[in-house]
PDB file of C-alpha atoms in Angstrom:
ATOM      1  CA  UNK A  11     107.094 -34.049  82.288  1.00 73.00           C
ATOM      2  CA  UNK A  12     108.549 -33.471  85.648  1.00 70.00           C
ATOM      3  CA  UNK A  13     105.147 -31.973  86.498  1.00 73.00           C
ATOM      4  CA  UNK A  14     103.295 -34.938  85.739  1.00 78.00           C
ATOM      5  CA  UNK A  15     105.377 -37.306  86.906  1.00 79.00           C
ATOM      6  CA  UNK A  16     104.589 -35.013  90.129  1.00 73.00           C
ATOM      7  CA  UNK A  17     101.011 -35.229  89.767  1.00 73.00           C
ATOM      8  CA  UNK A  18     100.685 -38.746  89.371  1.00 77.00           C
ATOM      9  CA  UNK A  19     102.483 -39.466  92.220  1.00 76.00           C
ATOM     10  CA  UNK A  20      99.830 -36.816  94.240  1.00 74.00           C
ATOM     11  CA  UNK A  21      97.061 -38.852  92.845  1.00 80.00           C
ATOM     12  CA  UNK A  22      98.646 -42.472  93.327  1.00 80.00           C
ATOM     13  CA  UNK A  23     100.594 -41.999  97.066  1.00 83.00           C
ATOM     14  CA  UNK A  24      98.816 -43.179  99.879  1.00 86.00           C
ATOM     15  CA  UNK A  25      98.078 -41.570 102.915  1.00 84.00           C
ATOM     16  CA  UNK A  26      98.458 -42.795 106.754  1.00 84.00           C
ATOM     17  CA  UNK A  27      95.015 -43.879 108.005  1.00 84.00           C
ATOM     18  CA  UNK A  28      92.354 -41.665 110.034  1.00 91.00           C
ATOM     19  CA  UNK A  29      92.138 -42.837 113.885  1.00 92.00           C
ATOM     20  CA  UNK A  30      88.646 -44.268 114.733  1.00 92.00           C
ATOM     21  CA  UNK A  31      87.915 -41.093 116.260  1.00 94.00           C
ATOM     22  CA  UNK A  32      88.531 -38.948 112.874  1.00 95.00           C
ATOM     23  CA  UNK A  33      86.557 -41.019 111.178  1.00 95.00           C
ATOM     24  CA  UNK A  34      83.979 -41.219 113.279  1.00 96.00           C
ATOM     25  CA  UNK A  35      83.953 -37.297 113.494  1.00 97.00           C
ATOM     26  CA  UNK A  36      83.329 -36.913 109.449  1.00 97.00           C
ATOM     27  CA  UNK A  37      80.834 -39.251 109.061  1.00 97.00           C
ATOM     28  CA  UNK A  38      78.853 -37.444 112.171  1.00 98.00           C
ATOM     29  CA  UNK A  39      79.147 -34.068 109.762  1.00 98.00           C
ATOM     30  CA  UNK A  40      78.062 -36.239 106.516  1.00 98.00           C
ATOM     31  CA  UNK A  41      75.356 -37.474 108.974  1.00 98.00           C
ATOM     32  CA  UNK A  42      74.042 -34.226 110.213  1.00 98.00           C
ATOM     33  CA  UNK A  43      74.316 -32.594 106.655  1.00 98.00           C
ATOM     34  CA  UNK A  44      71.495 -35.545 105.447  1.00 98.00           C
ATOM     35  CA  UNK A  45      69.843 -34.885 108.331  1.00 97.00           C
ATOM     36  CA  UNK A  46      69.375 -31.454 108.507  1.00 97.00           C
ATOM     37  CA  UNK A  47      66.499 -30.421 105.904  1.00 96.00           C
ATOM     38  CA  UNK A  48      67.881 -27.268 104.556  1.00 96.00           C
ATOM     39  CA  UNK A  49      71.368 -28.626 104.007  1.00 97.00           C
ATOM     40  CA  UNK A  50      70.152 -32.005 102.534  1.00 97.00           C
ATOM     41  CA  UNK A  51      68.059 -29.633 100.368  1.00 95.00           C
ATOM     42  CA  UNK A  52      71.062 -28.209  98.956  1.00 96.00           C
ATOM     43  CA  UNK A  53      73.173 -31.559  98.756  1.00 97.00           C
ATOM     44  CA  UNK A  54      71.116 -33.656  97.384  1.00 97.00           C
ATOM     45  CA  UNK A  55      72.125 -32.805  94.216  1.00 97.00           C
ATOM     46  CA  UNK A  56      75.224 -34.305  94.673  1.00 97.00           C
ATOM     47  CA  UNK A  57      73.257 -37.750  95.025  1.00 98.00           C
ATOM     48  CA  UNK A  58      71.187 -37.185  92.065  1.00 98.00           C
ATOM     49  CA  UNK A  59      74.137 -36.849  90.011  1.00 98.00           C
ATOM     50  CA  UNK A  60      75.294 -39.984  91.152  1.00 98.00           C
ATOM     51  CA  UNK A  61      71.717 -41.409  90.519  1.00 98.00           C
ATOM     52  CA  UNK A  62      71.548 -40.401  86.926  1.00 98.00           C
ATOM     53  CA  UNK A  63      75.519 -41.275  86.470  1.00 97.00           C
ATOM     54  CA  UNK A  64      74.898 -44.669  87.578  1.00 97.00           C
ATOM     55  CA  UNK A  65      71.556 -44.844  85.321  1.00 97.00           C
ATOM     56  CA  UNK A  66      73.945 -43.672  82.322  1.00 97.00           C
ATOM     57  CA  UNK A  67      76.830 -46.009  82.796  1.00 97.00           C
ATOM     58  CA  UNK A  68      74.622 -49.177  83.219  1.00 97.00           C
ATOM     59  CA  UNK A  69      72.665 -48.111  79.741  1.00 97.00           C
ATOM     60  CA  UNK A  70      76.192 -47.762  78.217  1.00 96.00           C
ATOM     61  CA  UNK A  71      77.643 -50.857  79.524  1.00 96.00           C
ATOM     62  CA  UNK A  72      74.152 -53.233  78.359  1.00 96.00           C
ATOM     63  CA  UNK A  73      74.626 -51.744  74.972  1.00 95.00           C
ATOM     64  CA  UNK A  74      71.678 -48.795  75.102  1.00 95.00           C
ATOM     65  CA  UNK A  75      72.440 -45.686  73.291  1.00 94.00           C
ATOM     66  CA  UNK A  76      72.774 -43.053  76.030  1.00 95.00           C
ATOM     67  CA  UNK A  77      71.281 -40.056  74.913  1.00 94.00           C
ATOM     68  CA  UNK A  78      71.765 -37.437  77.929  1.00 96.00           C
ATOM     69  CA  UNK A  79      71.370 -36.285  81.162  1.00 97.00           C
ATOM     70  CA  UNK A  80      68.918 -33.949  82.781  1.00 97.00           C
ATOM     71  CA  UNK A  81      69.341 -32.640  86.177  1.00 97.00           C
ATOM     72  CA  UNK A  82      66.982 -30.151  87.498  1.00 96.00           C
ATOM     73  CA  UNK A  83      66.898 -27.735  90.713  1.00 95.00           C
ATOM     74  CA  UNK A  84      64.315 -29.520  92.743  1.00 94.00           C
ATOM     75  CA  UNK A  85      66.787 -32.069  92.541  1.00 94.00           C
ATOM     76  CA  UNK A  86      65.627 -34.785  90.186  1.00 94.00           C
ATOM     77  CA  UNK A  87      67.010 -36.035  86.775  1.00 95.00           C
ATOM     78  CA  UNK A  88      66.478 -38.140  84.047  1.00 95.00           C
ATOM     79  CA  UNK A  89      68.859 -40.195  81.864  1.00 96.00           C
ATOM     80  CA  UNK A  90      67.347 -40.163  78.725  1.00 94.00           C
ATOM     81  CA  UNK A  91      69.317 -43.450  77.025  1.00 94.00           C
ATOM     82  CA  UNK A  92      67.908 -45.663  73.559  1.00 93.00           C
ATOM     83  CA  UNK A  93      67.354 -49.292  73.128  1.00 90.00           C
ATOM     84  CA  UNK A  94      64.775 -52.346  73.917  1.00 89.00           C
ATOM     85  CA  UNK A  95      62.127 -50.492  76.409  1.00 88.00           C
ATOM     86  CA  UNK A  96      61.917 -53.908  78.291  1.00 91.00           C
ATOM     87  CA  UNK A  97      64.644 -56.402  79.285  1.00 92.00           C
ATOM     88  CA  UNK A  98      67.374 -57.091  81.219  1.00 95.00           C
ATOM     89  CA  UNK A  99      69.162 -54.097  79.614  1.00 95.00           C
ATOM     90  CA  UNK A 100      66.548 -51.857  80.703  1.00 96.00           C
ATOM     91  CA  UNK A 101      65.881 -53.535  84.141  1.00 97.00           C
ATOM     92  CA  UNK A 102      69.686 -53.163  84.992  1.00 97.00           C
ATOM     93  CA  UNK A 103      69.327 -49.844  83.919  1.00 97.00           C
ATOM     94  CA  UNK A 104      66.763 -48.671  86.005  1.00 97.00           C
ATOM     95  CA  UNK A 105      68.096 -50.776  88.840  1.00 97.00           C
ATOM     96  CA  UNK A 106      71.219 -48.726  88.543  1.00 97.00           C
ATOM     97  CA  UNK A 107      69.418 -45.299  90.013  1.00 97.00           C
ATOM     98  CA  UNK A 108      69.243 -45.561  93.329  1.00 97.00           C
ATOM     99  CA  UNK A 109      71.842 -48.234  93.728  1.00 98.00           C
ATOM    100  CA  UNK A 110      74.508 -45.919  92.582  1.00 98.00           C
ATOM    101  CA  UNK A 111      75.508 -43.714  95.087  1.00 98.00           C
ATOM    102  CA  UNK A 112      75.764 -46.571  98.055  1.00 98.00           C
ATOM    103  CA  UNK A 113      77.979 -48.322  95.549  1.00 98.00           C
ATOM    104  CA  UNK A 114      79.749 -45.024  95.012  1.00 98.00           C
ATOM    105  CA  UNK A 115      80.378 -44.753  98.809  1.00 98.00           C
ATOM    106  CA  UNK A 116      81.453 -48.411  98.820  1.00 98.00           C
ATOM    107  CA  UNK A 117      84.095 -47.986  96.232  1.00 97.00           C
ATOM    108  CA  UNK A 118      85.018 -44.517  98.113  1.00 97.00           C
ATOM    109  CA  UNK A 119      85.271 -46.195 101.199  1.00 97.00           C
ATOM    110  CA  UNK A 120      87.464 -49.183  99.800  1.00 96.00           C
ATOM    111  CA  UNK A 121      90.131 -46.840  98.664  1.00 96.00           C
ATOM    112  CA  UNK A 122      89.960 -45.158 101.781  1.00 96.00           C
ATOM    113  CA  UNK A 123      90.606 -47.737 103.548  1.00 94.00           C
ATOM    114  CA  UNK A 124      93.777 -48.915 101.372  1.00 93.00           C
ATOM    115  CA  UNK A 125      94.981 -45.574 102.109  1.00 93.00           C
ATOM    116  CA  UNK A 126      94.349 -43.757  98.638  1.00 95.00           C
ATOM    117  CA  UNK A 127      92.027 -40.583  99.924  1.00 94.00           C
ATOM    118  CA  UNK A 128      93.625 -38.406  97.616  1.00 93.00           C
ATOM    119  CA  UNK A 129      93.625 -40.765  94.742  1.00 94.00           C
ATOM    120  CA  UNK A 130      89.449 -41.269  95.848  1.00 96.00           C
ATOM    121  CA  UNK A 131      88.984 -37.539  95.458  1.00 96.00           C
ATOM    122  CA  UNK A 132      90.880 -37.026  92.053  1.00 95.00           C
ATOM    123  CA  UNK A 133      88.872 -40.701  90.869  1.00 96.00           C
ATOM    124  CA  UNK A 134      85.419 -38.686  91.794  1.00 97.00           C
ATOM    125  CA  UNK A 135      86.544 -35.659  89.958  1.00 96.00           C
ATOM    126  CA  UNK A 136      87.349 -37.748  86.719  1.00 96.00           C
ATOM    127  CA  UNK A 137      84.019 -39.670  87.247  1.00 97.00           C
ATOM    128  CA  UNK A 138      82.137 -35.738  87.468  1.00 97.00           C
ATOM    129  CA  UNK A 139      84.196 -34.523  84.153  1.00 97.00           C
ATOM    130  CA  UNK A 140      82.314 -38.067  82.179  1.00 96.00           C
ATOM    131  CA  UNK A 141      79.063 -36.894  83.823  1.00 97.00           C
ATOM    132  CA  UNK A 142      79.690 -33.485  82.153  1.00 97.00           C
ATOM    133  CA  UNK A 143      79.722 -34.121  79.236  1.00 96.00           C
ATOM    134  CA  UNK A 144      76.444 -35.814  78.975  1.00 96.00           C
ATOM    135  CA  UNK A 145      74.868 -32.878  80.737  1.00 97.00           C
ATOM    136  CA  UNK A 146      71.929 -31.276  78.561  1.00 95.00           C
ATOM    137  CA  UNK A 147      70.415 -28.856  80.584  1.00 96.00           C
ATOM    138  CA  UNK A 148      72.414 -24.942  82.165  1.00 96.00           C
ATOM    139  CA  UNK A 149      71.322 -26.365  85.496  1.00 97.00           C
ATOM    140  CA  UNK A 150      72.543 -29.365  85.206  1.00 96.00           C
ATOM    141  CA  UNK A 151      76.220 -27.812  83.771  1.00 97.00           C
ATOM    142  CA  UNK A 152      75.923 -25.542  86.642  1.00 97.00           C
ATOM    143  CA  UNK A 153      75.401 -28.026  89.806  1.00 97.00           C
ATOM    144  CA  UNK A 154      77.875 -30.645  88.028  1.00 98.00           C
ATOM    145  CA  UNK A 155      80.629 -27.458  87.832  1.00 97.00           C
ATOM    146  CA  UNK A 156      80.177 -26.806  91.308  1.00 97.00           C
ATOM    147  CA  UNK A 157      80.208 -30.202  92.872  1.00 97.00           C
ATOM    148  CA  UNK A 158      83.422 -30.537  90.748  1.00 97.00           C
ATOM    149  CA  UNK A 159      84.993 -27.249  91.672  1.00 97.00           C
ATOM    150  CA  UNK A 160      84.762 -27.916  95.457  1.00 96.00           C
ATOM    151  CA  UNK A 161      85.546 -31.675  95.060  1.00 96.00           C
ATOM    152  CA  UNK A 162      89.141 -29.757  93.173  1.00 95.00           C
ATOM    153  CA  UNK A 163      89.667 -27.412  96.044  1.00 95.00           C
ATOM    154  CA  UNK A 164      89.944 -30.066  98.656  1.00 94.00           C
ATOM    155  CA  UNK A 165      92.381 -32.013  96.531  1.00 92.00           C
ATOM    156  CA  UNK A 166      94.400 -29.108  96.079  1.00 89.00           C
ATOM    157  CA  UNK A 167      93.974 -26.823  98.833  1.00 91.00           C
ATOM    158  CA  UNK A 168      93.765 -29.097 101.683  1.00 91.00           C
ATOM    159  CA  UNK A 169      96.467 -30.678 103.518  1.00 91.00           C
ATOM    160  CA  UNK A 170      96.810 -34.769 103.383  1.00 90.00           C
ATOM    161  CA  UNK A 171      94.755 -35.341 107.009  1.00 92.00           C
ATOM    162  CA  UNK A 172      92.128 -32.998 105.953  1.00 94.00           C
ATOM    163  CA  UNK A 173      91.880 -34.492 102.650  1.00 94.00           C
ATOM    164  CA  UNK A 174      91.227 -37.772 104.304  1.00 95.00           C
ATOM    165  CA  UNK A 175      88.731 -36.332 106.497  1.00 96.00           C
ATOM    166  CA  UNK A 176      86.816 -34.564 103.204  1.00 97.00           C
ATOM    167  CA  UNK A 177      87.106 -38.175 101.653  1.00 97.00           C
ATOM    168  CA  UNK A 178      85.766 -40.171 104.349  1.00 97.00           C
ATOM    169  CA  UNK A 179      82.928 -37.554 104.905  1.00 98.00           C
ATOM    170  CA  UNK A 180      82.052 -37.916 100.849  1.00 98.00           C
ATOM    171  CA  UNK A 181      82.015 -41.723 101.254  1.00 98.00           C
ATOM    172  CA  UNK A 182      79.608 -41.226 104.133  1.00 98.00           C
ATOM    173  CA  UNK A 183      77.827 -38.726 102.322  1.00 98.00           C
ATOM    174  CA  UNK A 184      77.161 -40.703  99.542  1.00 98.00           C
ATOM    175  CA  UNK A 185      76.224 -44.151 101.867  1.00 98.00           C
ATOM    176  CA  UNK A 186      73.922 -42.428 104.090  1.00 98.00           C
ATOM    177  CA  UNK A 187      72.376 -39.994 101.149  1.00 98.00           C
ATOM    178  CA  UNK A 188      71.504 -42.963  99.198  1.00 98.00           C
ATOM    179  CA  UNK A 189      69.378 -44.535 102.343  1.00 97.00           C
ATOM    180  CA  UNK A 190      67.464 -41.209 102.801  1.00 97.00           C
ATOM    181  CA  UNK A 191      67.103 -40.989  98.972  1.00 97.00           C
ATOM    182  CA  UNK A 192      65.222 -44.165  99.350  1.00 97.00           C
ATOM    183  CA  UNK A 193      62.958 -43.513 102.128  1.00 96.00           C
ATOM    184  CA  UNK A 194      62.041 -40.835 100.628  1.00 95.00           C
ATOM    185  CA  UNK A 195      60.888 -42.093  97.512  1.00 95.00           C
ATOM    186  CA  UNK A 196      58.993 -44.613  99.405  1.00 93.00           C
ATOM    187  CA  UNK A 197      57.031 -41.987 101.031  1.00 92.00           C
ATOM    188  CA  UNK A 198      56.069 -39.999  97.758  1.00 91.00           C
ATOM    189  CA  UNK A 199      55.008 -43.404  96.203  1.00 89.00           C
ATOM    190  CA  UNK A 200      52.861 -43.875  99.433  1.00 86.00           C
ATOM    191  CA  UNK A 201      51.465 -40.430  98.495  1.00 77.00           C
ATOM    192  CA  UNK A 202      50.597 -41.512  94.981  1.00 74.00           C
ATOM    193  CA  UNK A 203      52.898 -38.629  93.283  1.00 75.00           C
ATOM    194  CA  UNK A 204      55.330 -41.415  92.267  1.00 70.00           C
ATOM    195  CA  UNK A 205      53.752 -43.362  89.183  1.00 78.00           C
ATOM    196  CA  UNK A 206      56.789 -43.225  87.331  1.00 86.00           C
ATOM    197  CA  UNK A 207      59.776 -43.622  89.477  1.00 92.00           C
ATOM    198  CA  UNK A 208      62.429 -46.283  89.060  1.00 95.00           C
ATOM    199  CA  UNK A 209      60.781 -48.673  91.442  1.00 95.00           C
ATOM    200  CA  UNK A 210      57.001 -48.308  89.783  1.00 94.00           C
ATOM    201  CA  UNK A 211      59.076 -48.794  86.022  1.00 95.00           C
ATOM    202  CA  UNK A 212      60.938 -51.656  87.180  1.00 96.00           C
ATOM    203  CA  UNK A 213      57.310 -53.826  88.944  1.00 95.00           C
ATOM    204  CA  UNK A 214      55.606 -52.680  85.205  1.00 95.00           C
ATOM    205  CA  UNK A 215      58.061 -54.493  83.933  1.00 95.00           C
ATOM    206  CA  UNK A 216      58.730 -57.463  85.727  1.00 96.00           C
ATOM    207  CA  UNK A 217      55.366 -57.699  87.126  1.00 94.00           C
ATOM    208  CA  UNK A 218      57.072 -57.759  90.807  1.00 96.00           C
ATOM    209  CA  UNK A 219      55.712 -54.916  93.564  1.00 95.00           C
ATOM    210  CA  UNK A 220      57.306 -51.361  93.205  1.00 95.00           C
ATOM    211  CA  UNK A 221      57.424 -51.905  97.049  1.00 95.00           C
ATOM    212  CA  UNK A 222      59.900 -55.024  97.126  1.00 97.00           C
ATOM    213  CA  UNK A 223      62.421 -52.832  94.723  1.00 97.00           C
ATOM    214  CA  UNK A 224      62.092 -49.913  97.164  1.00 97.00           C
ATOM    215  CA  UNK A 225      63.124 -52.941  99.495  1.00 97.00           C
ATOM    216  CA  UNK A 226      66.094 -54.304  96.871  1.00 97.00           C
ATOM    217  CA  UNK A 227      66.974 -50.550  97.059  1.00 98.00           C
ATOM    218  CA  UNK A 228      67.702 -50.073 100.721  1.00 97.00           C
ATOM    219  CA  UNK A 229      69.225 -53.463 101.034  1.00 97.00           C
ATOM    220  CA  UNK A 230      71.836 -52.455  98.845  1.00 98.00           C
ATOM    221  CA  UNK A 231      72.594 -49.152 100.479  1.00 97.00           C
ATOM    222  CA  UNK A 232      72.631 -50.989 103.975  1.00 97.00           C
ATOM    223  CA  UNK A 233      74.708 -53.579 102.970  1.00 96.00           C
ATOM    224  CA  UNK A 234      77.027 -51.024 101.146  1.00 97.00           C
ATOM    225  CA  UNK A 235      77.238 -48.768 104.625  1.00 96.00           C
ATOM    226  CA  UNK A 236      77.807 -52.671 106.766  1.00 95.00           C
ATOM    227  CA  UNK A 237      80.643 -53.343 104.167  1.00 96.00           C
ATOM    228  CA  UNK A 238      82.445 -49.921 103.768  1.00 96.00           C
ATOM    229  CA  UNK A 239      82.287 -49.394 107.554  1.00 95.00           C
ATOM    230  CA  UNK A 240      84.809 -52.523 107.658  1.00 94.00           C
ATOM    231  CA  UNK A 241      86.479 -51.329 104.707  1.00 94.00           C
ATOM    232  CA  UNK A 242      87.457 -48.071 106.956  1.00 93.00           C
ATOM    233  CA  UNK A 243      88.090 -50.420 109.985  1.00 89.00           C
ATOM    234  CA  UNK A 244      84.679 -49.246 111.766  1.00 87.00           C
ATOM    235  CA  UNK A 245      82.620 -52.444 111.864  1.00 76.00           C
ATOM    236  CA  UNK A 246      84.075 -56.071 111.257  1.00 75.00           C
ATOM    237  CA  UNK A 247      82.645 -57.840 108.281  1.00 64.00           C
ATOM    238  CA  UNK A 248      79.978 -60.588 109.355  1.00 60.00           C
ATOM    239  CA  UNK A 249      81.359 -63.956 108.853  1.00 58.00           C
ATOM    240  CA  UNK A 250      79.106 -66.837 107.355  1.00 51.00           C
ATOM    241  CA  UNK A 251      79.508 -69.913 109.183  1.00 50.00           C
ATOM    242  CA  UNK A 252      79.764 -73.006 107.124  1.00 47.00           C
TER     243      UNK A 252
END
């Protein structure tokens, strides 16, 4: 008991704040890692979990039947899930994809700015362990044990500052990963090897051009980055005059 009573108040105890500066310094290392094409290469993966995690919570929450999840080493997935193949179910299913990991840096990025970077870290681990077990592929096991293993050595090898600085670079990660992640899928659809990607599902079926969802897509992600940059104390909020 006196061991969890321990952990618990690990995971729950906040944390003093990172200066401007510190902040500023992890998301420049989140920023170079998307950046740089061999280490995005290798990363990605992390965002395409997130992808196909927010694809299988959405089906779950609108009442689909989620049936697994497929992650594969040139880093795409699928989210294989049961239920009405049109609808809003389906649309806020799809709509989920690419959304997911700016909202996941948004919600990072909120409880890094109340304080709670260790409590963010253990949150993403728990979130990882639900993503497990819907994993049907080795690969998938394999790059969903790994995220999760070094996500559990910073919470438990690092000291408090350096755990912030892990968190805040995640959050970053995770905001900036999600923009790239759309470009990019704007620029194989411009290549025609895209027929089936979230965006081209979604405009067959509401009828509305696969290029304004791209468009929904990186609205999202660059209002998520505006918003979690004032979470963290970076950027103020823009006020709406009225």
């Amino acid at each position: 008991m006196d061991a969890l009573l321990a952990f618990w108040e690990r995971v729950t105890s906040q944390q003093p704040a990172l200066t401007p500066t510190e902040s500023w310094i992890a998301i420049a290392v989140a920023a170079a890692i998307v950046l740089f094409p061999p280490s995005w290469r290798l990363t990605r993966h992390a965002v395409t979990i997130a992808h196909e995690a927010g694809h299988a919570l959405v089906a779950t929450l609108t009442g689909r039947k989620l049936s697994g999840i497929r992650l594969h080493s040139d880093t795409s997935g699928v989210t294989v899930s049961r239920g009405r193949p049109r609808g809003p179910a389906m649309i806020a299913t799809l709509l989920a994809g690419y959304t997911a990991p700016a909202v996941l840096g948004l919600g990072a990025s909120w409880m890094l700015g109340a304080g709670y970077a260790t409590g963010m870290l253990w949150a993403l681990l728990a979130a990882l362990a639900l993503v497990l077990v819907q994993v049907r592929n080795w690969f998938g096991l394999w790059s969903v044990l790994v995220t999760g293993a070094l996500v559990f050595a910073a919470t438990w090898l690092l000291d408090e500052r350096w755990r912030a600085l892990v968190a805040t670079a995640v959050a970053a990660f995770m905001l900036l990963g999600a923009l790239r992640a759309t470009v990019e899928l704007q620029r194989v659809r411009r290549g025609g090897r895209a027929r089936n990607s979230d965006a081209d599902q979604l405009a067959r079926l509401t009828h509305i051009p696969g290029i304004v969802w791209v468009g929904v897509f990186l609205v999202v992600a660059a209002g998520c980055a505006v918003v979690a940059g004032a979470f963290l104390g970076l950027t103020p909020l823009p006020s709406i005059a009225g």
